[in-house]
Amino acid sequence: MDNLVIAGKTYTSRLLVGTGKYKDFNETQVAVEASGAEIITVAIRRTNIGQNSDEPNLLDVLPPSQYTLLPNTAGCYTLDDAVRTLRLARELLDGHSLVKLEVLGDPKTLYPNMVETLKAAEILIKEDFQVMVYTSDDPIIAKQLEDMGCVAVMPLASLIGSGMGILNPWNLQIIIDNAKIPVLVDAGVGTASDATIAMELGCDGVLMNTAIAAAQNPVLMASAMRKAVEAGREAYLAGRMAKKLYSASPSSPTEGVIARAESAAKKPASSKSS
Amino acid sequence: MIQLTINGQPQQFESPINVTQLIDHLALHGKRIAIERNGEIIPRSQFAEQMLVHGDQLEVVVAVGGG
């Protein structure tokens, strides 16, 4: 079986999905199911004090018994906020230590602040968290995060929520070639072909949220993404043919083509003159 | 009278309370939450014994949809 292994745990799906931006919990639940994802990200936020104490909770529709929840640090711009958020997440999820670390650098681009991210990763790893880390597509930083003890590196394809697809496949390729831990594209996927390209490059998985949630039909897009990731993975494993620039090669036999009658061969010329 | 800051909002209480009493007061009993006091996690197992004191800064969080 071709499985994804993260921090010693085996997953059959290589598609990881977020749970934000859906119309309601029902749509979230149906889309997540259609995606086939086993690992789903959640955010940690202040609870509404004294309001709607009866409102449903996300974990009621996506129970930790059924999914591997991956709490994130979305919205955190300092290492302190990120570390505190994940300590709260671990307490919230009964000691579950697999987390997604992201320390953002700028609200306009949501580009990661790698200086703060590296410091936060170091603290979290010391506290026995299993850190999947959102990173820029810098191969040197990605390697440092791996050497430090992160369990997966997750470079961006393009900016979070931009749907711009894979802007720098060459950097991703270097990161993949250098890594001994799983490399997952996180952020920037816009449609199914983007996910396929990421997998064809040799990524171990793809994490996405907006590409599904902001589609006209999120549930159908979730299904498309599932197939796109599977197709890309199979194509990667199969090994693509070599590209042959300016050199066509017929797929059908060149021998045994039926002979053309002399008169028929001349016909186009005569009809042209008429 | 003590004042606690809960998720950034100040709230007054007549007398000192423990974390379990606070959770009941906030109508969060039975909810999956986590609590931090002055930057430190309060483990769920200590909710009944941890007394809150004047000036405590509390963060009460839940899991929500996110990417």
mmCIF file of C-alpha atoms in Angstrom:
data_model
loop_
_atom_site.group_PDB
_atom_site.id
_atom_site.type_symbol
_atom_site.label_atom_id
_atom_site.label_comp_id
_atom_site.label_asym_id
_atom_site.label_seq_id
_atom_site.Cartn_x
_atom_site.Cartn_y
_atom_site.Cartn_z
ATOM 1 C CA MET A 1 0.000 0.000 0.000
ATOM 2 C CA ASP A 2 1.180 3.494 -0.864
ATOM 3 C CA ASN A 3 0.457 5.328 2.366
ATOM 4 C CA LEU A 4 1.357 8.685 3.800
ATOM 5 C CA VAL A 5 3.249 8.374 7.075
ATOM 6 C CA ILE A 6 3.492 11.407 9.343
ATOM 7 C CA ALA A 7 5.168 11.123 12.750
ATOM 8 C CA GLY A 8 4.845 7.351 12.621
ATOM 9 C CA LYS A 9 1.122 7.320 11.898
ATOM 10 C CA THR A 10 -0.187 5.965 8.610
ATOM 11 C CA TYR A 11 -2.816 7.666 6.464
ATOM 12 C CA THR A 12 -4.336 6.403 3.225
ATOM 13 C CA SER A 13 -5.381 9.851 1.977
ATOM 14 C CA ARG A 14 -2.780 12.352 0.833
ATOM 15 C CA LEU A 15 -5.281 15.189 0.800
ATOM 16 C CA LEU A 16 -5.540 17.276 3.963
ATOM 17 C CA VAL A 17 -8.326 19.821 4.180
ATOM 18 C CA GLY A 18 -9.225 22.857 6.205
ATOM 19 C CA THR A 19 -12.631 23.469 7.754
ATOM 20 C CA GLY A 20 -12.954 27.233 7.369
ATOM 21 C CA LYS A 21 -15.092 29.445 5.109
ATOM 22 C CA TYR A 22 -17.963 26.989 4.626
ATOM 23 C CA LYS A 23 -21.593 28.110 4.604
ATOM 24 C CA ASP A 24 -22.451 26.014 7.638
ATOM 25 C CA PHE A 25 -21.316 22.931 9.549
ATOM 26 C CA ASN A 26 -23.407 20.669 7.351
ATOM 27 C CA GLU A 27 -21.580 21.808 4.229
ATOM 28 C CA THR A 28 -18.263 21.471 6.060
ATOM 29 C CA GLN A 29 -19.081 17.919 7.035
ATOM 30 C CA VAL A 30 -20.285 16.810 3.586
ATOM 31 C CA ALA A 31 -17.335 18.437 1.794
ATOM 32 C CA VAL A 32 -14.789 16.927 4.179
ATOM 33 C CA GLU A 33 -16.387 13.527 3.649
ATOM 34 C CA ALA A 34 -16.291 13.937 -0.147
ATOM 35 C CA SER A 35 -12.604 14.893 0.013
ATOM 36 C CA GLY A 36 -11.721 11.611 1.703
ATOM 37 C CA ALA A 37 -9.333 13.519 3.962
ATOM 38 C CA GLU A 38 -8.292 11.922 7.235
ATOM 39 C CA ILE A 39 -6.377 14.897 8.592
ATOM 40 C CA ILE A 40 -8.370 18.107 8.935
ATOM 41 C CA THR A 41 -7.216 21.451 10.225
ATOM 42 C CA VAL A 42 -9.053 23.489 12.832
ATOM 43 C CA ALA A 43 -8.435 26.922 14.302
ATOM 44 C CA ILE A 44 -8.404 27.810 18.005
ATOM 45 C CA ARG A 45 -10.435 30.867 18.959
ATOM 46 C CA ARG A 46 -11.931 32.595 21.990
ATOM 47 C CA THR A 47 -15.357 31.243 22.813
ATOM 48 C CA ASN A 48 -18.289 33.647 22.816
ATOM 49 C CA ILE A 49 -18.881 34.520 26.442
ATOM 50 C CA GLY A 50 -22.508 34.491 27.486
ATOM 51 C CA GLN A 51 -23.881 34.174 23.950
ATOM 52 C CA ASN A 52 -25.452 31.222 22.181
ATOM 53 C CA SER A 53 -24.289 28.628 24.635
ATOM 54 C CA ASP A 54 -26.391 26.140 22.679
ATOM 55 C CA GLU A 55 -24.698 26.772 19.347
ATOM 56 C CA PRO A 56 -23.233 23.625 17.776
ATOM 57 C CA ASN A 57 -19.529 22.927 17.987
ATOM 58 C CA LEU A 58 -17.348 22.003 15.025
ATOM 59 C CA LEU A 59 -16.111 18.928 16.850
ATOM 60 C CA ASP A 60 -19.674 17.615 17.085
ATOM 61 C CA VAL A 61 -19.810 17.265 13.283
ATOM 62 C CA LEU A 62 -16.143 16.324 12.821
ATOM 63 C CA PRO A 63 -15.366 14.222 15.887
ATOM 64 C CA PRO A 64 -11.738 13.542 16.895
ATOM 65 C CA SER A 65 -12.641 9.846 17.025
ATOM 66 C CA GLN A 66 -13.183 9.898 13.260
ATOM 67 C CA TYR A 67 -10.571 12.390 12.055
ATOM 68 C CA THR A 68 -7.055 13.403 12.954
ATOM 69 C CA LEU A 69 -7.516 17.018 13.947
ATOM 70 C CA LEU A 70 -4.677 19.341 13.099
ATOM 71 C CA PRO A 71 -4.980 22.538 15.136
ATOM 72 C CA ASN A 72 -3.340 25.516 13.451
ATOM 73 C CA THR A 73 -1.979 28.862 14.548
ATOM 74 C CA ALA A 74 -3.682 30.881 11.833
ATOM 75 C CA GLY A 75 -3.860 34.529 12.789
ATOM 76 C CA CYS A 76 -0.743 34.381 14.980
ATOM 77 C CA TYR A 77 1.931 36.951 14.148
ATOM 78 C CA THR A 78 4.333 36.237 17.020
ATOM 79 C CA LEU A 79 5.980 33.080 18.244
ATOM 80 C CA ASP A 80 4.465 33.676 21.684
ATOM 81 C CA ASP A 81 0.894 33.705 20.339
ATOM 82 C CA ALA A 82 1.580 30.633 18.207
ATOM 83 C CA VAL A 83 3.070 28.615 21.066
ATOM 84 C CA ARG A 84 0.283 29.589 23.492
ATOM 85 C CA THR A 85 -2.368 28.723 20.908
ATOM 86 C CA LEU A 86 -0.949 25.244 20.391
ATOM 87 C CA ARG A 87 -0.612 24.592 24.124
ATOM 88 C CA LEU A 88 -4.315 25.439 24.409
ATOM 89 C CA ALA A 89 -5.039 23.177 21.429
ATOM 90 C CA ARG A 90 -3.245 20.258 23.041
ATOM 91 C CA GLU A 91 -5.248 20.722 26.224
ATOM 92 C CA LEU A 92 -8.453 21.067 24.196
ATOM 93 C CA LEU A 93 -7.769 17.866 22.275
ATOM 94 C CA ASP A 94 -6.801 15.707 25.255
ATOM 95 C CA GLY A 95 -3.056 15.756 24.755
ATOM 96 C CA HIS A 96 -3.065 15.338 20.975
ATOM 97 C CA SER A 97 0.314 16.699 19.897
ATOM 98 C CA LEU A 98 0.228 16.808 16.068
ATOM 99 C CA VAL A 99 -0.063 20.488 15.153
ATOM 100 C CA LYS A 100 0.259 22.871 12.241
ATOM 101 C CA LEU A 101 2.560 25.771 13.037
ATOM 102 C CA GLU A 102 2.306 28.958 11.046
ATOM 103 C CA VAL A 103 3.601 32.331 12.164
ATOM 104 C CA LEU A 104 2.438 35.000 9.800
ATOM 105 C CA GLY A 105 4.473 38.021 8.865
ATOM 106 C CA ASP A 106 2.036 40.361 7.218
ATOM 107 C CA PRO A 107 -1.782 40.595 7.144
ATOM 108 C CA LYS A 108 -1.855 41.575 3.487
ATOM 109 C CA THR A 109 0.053 38.601 2.092
ATOM 110 C CA LEU A 110 -0.188 36.219 5.062
ATOM 111 C CA TYR A 111 3.361 35.313 4.107
ATOM 112 C CA PRO A 112 5.080 33.335 6.860
ATOM 113 C CA ASN A 113 7.617 35.018 9.135
ATOM 114 C CA MET A 114 10.309 32.348 9.028
ATOM 115 C CA VAL A 115 12.477 33.861 11.768
ATOM 116 C CA GLU A 116 9.596 33.612 14.255
ATOM 117 C CA THR A 117 8.518 30.249 12.817
ATOM 118 C CA LEU A 118 11.954 28.711 13.418
ATOM 119 C CA LYS A 119 11.994 29.960 17.027
ATOM 120 C CA ALA A 120 8.448 28.719 17.672
ATOM 121 C CA ALA A 121 9.226 25.313 16.147
ATOM 122 C CA GLU A 122 12.200 24.917 18.460
ATOM 123 C CA ILE A 123 10.114 25.614 21.572
ATOM 124 C CA LEU A 124 7.265 23.347 20.468
ATOM 125 C CA ILE A 125 9.560 20.442 19.613
ATOM 126 C CA LYS A 126 11.180 20.746 23.067
ATOM 127 C CA GLU A 127 7.663 20.452 24.516
ATOM 128 C CA ASP A 128 7.104 17.215 22.540
ATOM 129 C CA PHE A 129 4.748 18.629 19.951
ATOM 130 C CA GLN A 130 4.798 16.968 16.528
ATOM 131 C CA VAL A 131 5.144 19.980 14.315
ATOM 132 C CA MET A 132 3.940 20.200 10.730
ATOM 133 C CA VAL A 133 5.198 23.564 9.656
ATOM 134 C CA TYR A 134 3.952 26.094 7.129
ATOM 135 C CA THR A 135 6.965 27.575 5.399
ATOM 136 C CA SER A 136 8.139 29.747 2.556
ATOM 137 C CA ASP A 137 9.454 27.727 -0.383
ATOM 138 C CA ASP A 138 13.054 28.363 0.620
ATOM 139 C CA PRO A 139 14.937 25.044 0.400
ATOM 140 C CA ILE A 140 17.478 26.036 3.063
ATOM 141 C CA ILE A 141 14.817 26.995 5.616
ATOM 142 C CA ALA A 142 12.876 23.823 4.806
ATOM 143 C CA LYS A 143 15.970 21.747 5.527
ATOM 144 C CA GLN A 144 16.603 23.606 8.796
ATOM 145 C CA LEU A 145 13.041 22.880 9.911
ATOM 146 C CA GLU A 146 13.563 19.212 9.126
ATOM 147 C CA ASP A 147 16.919 19.053 10.942
ATOM 148 C CA MET A 148 15.334 20.720 13.947
ATOM 149 C CA GLY A 149 12.807 17.893 14.219
ATOM 150 C CA CYS A 150 9.645 19.016 12.447
ATOM 151 C CA VAL A 151 7.597 16.006 11.271
ATOM 152 C CA ALA A 152 6.551 17.554 7.945
ATOM 153 C CA VAL A 153 7.391 20.701 6.009
ATOM 154 C CA MET A 154 4.586 22.473 4.190
ATOM 155 C CA PRO A 155 5.795 25.041 1.681
ATOM 156 C CA LEU A 156 3.328 27.373 0.062
ATOM 157 C CA ALA A 157 2.444 26.983 -3.601
ATOM 158 C CA SER A 158 1.306 30.620 -3.581
ATOM 159 C CA LEU A 159 -0.271 32.954 -1.023
ATOM 160 C CA ILE A 160 -2.895 31.603 1.382
ATOM 161 C CA GLY A 161 -6.358 31.792 -0.140
ATOM 162 C CA SER A 162 -5.059 33.203 -3.436
ATOM 163 C CA GLY A 163 -5.818 30.204 -5.642
ATOM 164 C CA MET A 164 -2.847 31.172 -7.800
ATOM 165 C CA GLY A 165 -1.515 27.628 -8.071
ATOM 166 C CA ILE A 166 2.118 26.556 -8.002
ATOM 167 C CA LEU A 167 4.239 29.593 -8.727
ATOM 168 C CA ASN A 168 7.660 28.072 -8.181
ATOM 169 C CA PRO A 169 7.749 24.358 -9.005
ATOM 170 C CA TRP A 170 11.556 24.478 -9.146
ATOM 171 C CA ASN A 171 11.908 25.460 -5.504
ATOM 172 C CA LEU A 172 9.349 22.837 -4.511
ATOM 173 C CA GLN A 173 11.347 20.263 -6.444
ATOM 174 C CA ILE A 174 14.544 21.139 -4.573
ATOM 175 C CA ILE A 175 12.723 20.932 -1.230
ATOM 176 C CA ILE A 176 11.243 17.550 -2.157
ATOM 177 C CA ASP A 177 14.574 16.192 -3.387
ATOM 178 C CA ASN A 178 16.355 17.260 -0.177
ATOM 179 C CA ALA A 179 13.729 16.130 2.331
ATOM 180 C CA LYS A 180 13.562 12.895 4.266
ATOM 181 C CA ILE A 181 10.308 13.909 5.960
ATOM 182 C CA PRO A 182 6.978 14.422 4.165
ATOM 183 C CA VAL A 183 6.657 17.562 2.067
ATOM 184 C CA LEU A 184 3.109 18.853 1.651
ATOM 185 C CA VAL A 185 2.055 21.794 -0.428
ATOM 186 C CA ASP A 186 0.035 24.042 1.817
ATOM 187 C CA ALA A 187 -1.727 27.111 0.475
ATOM 188 C CA GLY A 188 -2.300 28.491 -2.986
ATOM 189 C CA VAL A 189 -3.969 25.566 -4.725
ATOM 190 C CA GLY A 190 -6.855 26.898 -6.838
ATOM 191 C CA THR A 191 -8.212 23.959 -8.757
ATOM 192 C CA ALA A 192 -7.747 20.237 -9.306
ATOM 193 C CA SER A 193 -4.871 20.493 -11.784
ATOM 194 C CA ASP A 194 -2.813 22.480 -9.248
ATOM 195 C CA ALA A 195 -3.110 19.611 -6.777
ATOM 196 C CA THR A 196 -2.190 17.103 -9.460
ATOM 197 C CA ILE A 197 0.893 19.088 -10.465
ATOM 198 C CA ALA A 198 2.016 19.250 -6.827
ATOM 199 C CA MET A 199 1.685 15.483 -6.511
ATOM 200 C CA GLU A 200 3.401 14.859 -9.854
ATOM 201 C CA LEU A 201 6.373 16.849 -8.574
ATOM 202 C CA GLY A 202 6.661 14.292 -5.791
ATOM 203 C CA CYS A 203 4.924 16.048 -2.925
ATOM 204 C CA ASP A 204 3.745 13.634 -0.251
ATOM 205 C CA GLY A 205 0.448 15.423 0.127
ATOM 206 C CA VAL A 206 -1.517 18.613 -0.356
ATOM 207 C CA LEU A 207 -3.302 20.725 2.246
ATOM 208 C CA MET A 208 -6.032 23.073 1.088
ATOM 209 C CA ASN A 209 -9.083 24.929 2.330
ATOM 210 C CA THR A 210 -10.218 27.830 0.169
ATOM 211 C CA ALA A 211 -9.937 25.940 -3.138
ATOM 212 C CA ILE A 212 -12.738 23.697 -1.905
ATOM 213 C CA ALA A 213 -14.724 26.022 0.346
ATOM 214 C CA ALA A 214 -14.808 28.917 -2.140
ATOM 215 C CA ALA A 215 -15.716 26.775 -5.158
ATOM 216 C CA GLN A 216 -19.229 27.314 -6.565
ATOM 217 C CA ASN A 217 -19.966 23.738 -5.520
ATOM 218 C CA PRO A 218 -17.648 22.891 -2.624
ATOM 219 C CA VAL A 219 -18.741 19.275 -2.298
ATOM 220 C CA LEU A 220 -18.101 18.538 -5.971
ATOM 221 C CA MET A 221 -14.733 20.308 -5.783
ATOM 222 C CA ALA A 222 -13.828 18.236 -2.716
ATOM 223 C CA SER A 223 -14.465 15.117 -4.763
ATOM 224 C CA ALA A 224 -12.432 16.532 -7.672
ATOM 225 C CA MET A 225 -9.515 17.278 -5.338
ATOM 226 C CA ARG A 226 -9.575 13.751 -3.982
ATOM 227 C CA LYS A 227 -9.208 12.381 -7.509
ATOM 228 C CA ALA A 228 -6.668 15.022 -8.500
ATOM 229 C CA VAL A 229 -4.380 14.107 -5.605
ATOM 230 C CA GLU A 230 -4.751 10.400 -6.338
ATOM 231 C CA ALA A 231 -4.110 10.915 -10.051
ATOM 232 C CA GLY A 232 -1.036 13.036 -9.409
ATOM 233 C CA ARG A 233 0.349 10.510 -6.959
ATOM 234 C CA GLU A 234 -0.172 7.613 -9.366
ATOM 235 C CA ALA A 235 1.422 9.550 -12.215
ATOM 236 C CA TYR A 236 4.402 10.336 -9.982
ATOM 237 C CA LEU A 237 4.795 6.680 -9.005
ATOM 238 C CA ALA A 238 4.309 5.532 -12.594
ATOM 239 C CA GLY A 239 7.085 7.832 -13.773
ATOM 240 C CA ARG A 240 6.256 10.061 -16.701
ATOM 241 C CA MET A 241 7.679 9.568 -20.189
ATOM 242 C CA ALA A 242 10.618 11.697 -21.214
ATOM 243 C CA LYS A 243 9.755 14.939 -22.973
ATOM 244 C CA LYS A 244 10.967 14.909 -26.571
ATOM 245 C CA LEU A 245 11.235 18.408 -27.868
ATOM 246 C CA TYR A 246 10.395 18.761 -31.592
ATOM 247 C CA SER A 247 10.530 15.035 -32.180
ATOM 248 C CA ALA A 248 7.182 13.389 -32.789
ATOM 249 C CA SER A 249 6.814 9.647 -32.350
ATOM 250 C CA PRO A 250 3.725 7.906 -33.786
ATOM 251 C CA SER A 251 1.760 5.698 -31.428
ATOM 252 C CA SER A 252 0.504 3.450 -34.249
ATOM 253 C CA PRO A 253 2.647 1.074 -36.353
ATOM 254 C CA THR A 254 4.407 2.749 -39.267
ATOM 255 C CA GLU A 255 4.317 -0.548 -41.254
ATOM 256 C CA GLY A 256 1.265 -1.907 -43.074
ATOM 257 C CA VAL A 257 -0.527 1.318 -43.893
ATOM 258 C CA ILE A 258 -2.826 0.603 -46.845
ATOM 259 C CA ALA A 259 -1.476 1.605 -50.211
ATOM 260 C CA ARG A 260 -2.986 4.534 -51.992
ATOM 261 C CA ALA A 261 -4.173 4.118 -55.574
ATOM 262 C CA GLU A 262 -2.249 6.229 -58.096
ATOM 263 C CA SER A 263 -5.372 8.097 -59.235
ATOM 264 C CA ALA A 264 -6.563 8.821 -55.661
ATOM 265 C CA ALA A 265 -3.187 10.239 -54.772
ATOM 266 C CA LYS A 266 -3.416 12.710 -57.627
ATOM 267 C CA LYS A 267 -6.995 13.698 -56.907
ATOM 268 C CA PRO A 268 -6.342 16.575 -54.459
ATOM 269 C CA ALA A 269 -4.130 18.278 -57.004
ATOM 270 C CA SER A 270 -6.758 18.019 -59.723
ATOM 271 C CA SER A 271 -9.604 19.161 -57.465
ATOM 272 C CA LYS A 272 -7.486 22.105 -56.389
ATOM 273 C CA SER A 273 -7.165 23.269 -59.948
ATOM 274 C CA SER A 274 -10.868 23.024 -60.565
ATOM 275 C CA MET B 1 -15.191 41.593 45.041
ATOM 276 C CA ILE B 2 -12.745 40.301 42.443
ATOM 277 C CA GLN B 3 -12.291 41.255 38.818
ATOM 278 C CA LEU B 4 -11.297 38.738 36.141
ATOM 279 C CA THR B 5 -10.591 39.503 32.509
ATOM 280 C CA ILE B 6 -12.164 36.788 30.380
ATOM 281 C CA ASN B 7 -11.341 36.822 26.677
ATOM 282 C CA GLY B 8 -10.488 40.472 26.988
ATOM 283 C CA GLN B 9 -13.695 41.430 28.826
ATOM 284 C CA PRO B 10 -13.593 42.453 32.510
ATOM 285 C CA GLN B 11 -16.111 40.725 34.775
ATOM 286 C CA GLN B 12 -16.781 41.208 38.483
ATOM 287 C CA PHE B 13 -17.534 38.434 40.958
ATOM 288 C CA GLU B 14 -18.850 38.780 44.512
ATOM 289 C CA SER B 15 -16.428 36.273 45.978
ATOM 290 C CA PRO B 16 -13.478 34.149 44.873
ATOM 291 C CA ILE B 17 -14.455 31.241 42.628
ATOM 292 C CA ASN B 18 -12.729 28.189 41.217
ATOM 293 C CA VAL B 19 -12.518 27.316 37.519
ATOM 294 C CA THR B 20 -15.415 24.850 37.608
ATOM 295 C CA GLN B 21 -17.658 27.564 39.071
ATOM 296 C CA LEU B 22 -16.503 29.975 36.393
ATOM 297 C CA ILE B 23 -17.380 27.471 33.664
ATOM 298 C CA ASP B 24 -20.858 27.038 35.139
ATOM 299 C CA HIS B 25 -21.236 30.816 35.382
ATOM 300 C CA LEU B 26 -20.331 31.162 31.682
ATOM 301 C CA ALA B 27 -22.783 28.374 30.752
ATOM 302 C CA LEU B 28 -19.926 26.378 29.241
ATOM 303 C CA HIS B 29 -20.446 23.231 31.278
ATOM 304 C CA GLY B 30 -19.921 20.107 29.159
ATOM 305 C CA LYS B 31 -18.385 22.084 26.288
ATOM 306 C CA ARG B 32 -15.019 21.147 24.815
ATOM 307 C CA ILE B 33 -12.931 24.122 25.890
ATOM 308 C CA ALA B 34 -9.414 24.898 27.080
ATOM 309 C CA ILE B 35 -8.436 27.633 29.527
ATOM 310 C CA GLU B 36 -5.278 29.632 29.979
ATOM 311 C CA ARG B 37 -4.626 31.828 33.017
ATOM 312 C CA ASN B 38 -1.998 34.589 32.781
ATOM 313 C CA GLY B 39 -0.318 32.739 29.920
ATOM 314 C CA GLU B 40 -0.335 29.286 31.551
ATOM 315 C CA ILE B 41 -2.632 26.368 30.737
ATOM 316 C CA ILE B 42 -4.980 25.225 33.491
ATOM 317 C CA PRO B 43 -5.294 21.453 33.001
ATOM 318 C CA ARG B 44 -8.873 20.203 32.994
ATOM 319 C CA SER B 45 -8.055 17.914 35.916
ATOM 320 C CA GLN B 46 -7.357 20.980 38.081
ATOM 321 C CA PHE B 47 -10.513 22.951 37.312
ATOM 322 C CA ALA B 48 -12.134 22.183 40.665
ATOM 323 C CA GLU B 49 -9.127 23.061 42.802
ATOM 324 C CA GLN B 50 -7.765 26.121 40.977
ATOM 325 C CA MET B 51 -9.026 29.282 42.644
ATOM 326 C CA LEU B 52 -9.131 32.405 40.518
ATOM 327 C CA VAL B 53 -7.776 35.607 41.997
ATOM 328 C CA HIS B 54 -8.352 39.299 41.395
ATOM 329 C CA GLY B 55 -6.652 40.472 38.206
ATOM 330 C CA ASP B 56 -6.405 37.062 36.526
ATOM 331 C CA GLN B 57 -6.363 37.212 32.745
ATOM 332 C CA LEU B 58 -8.214 34.235 31.295
ATOM 333 C CA GLU B 59 -8.455 32.912 27.752
ATOM 334 C CA VAL B 60 -11.255 30.431 27.100
ATOM 335 C CA VAL B 61 -11.010 28.802 23.667
ATOM 336 C CA VAL B 62 -12.793 26.331 21.416
ATOM 337 C CA ALA B 63 -11.995 24.694 18.090
ATOM 338 C CA VAL B 64 -13.543 26.461 15.083
ATOM 339 C CA GLY B 65 -13.352 26.027 11.331
ATOM 340 C CA GLY B 66 -10.007 27.012 9.889
ATOM 341 C CA GLY B 67 -7.431 26.166 7.274
#
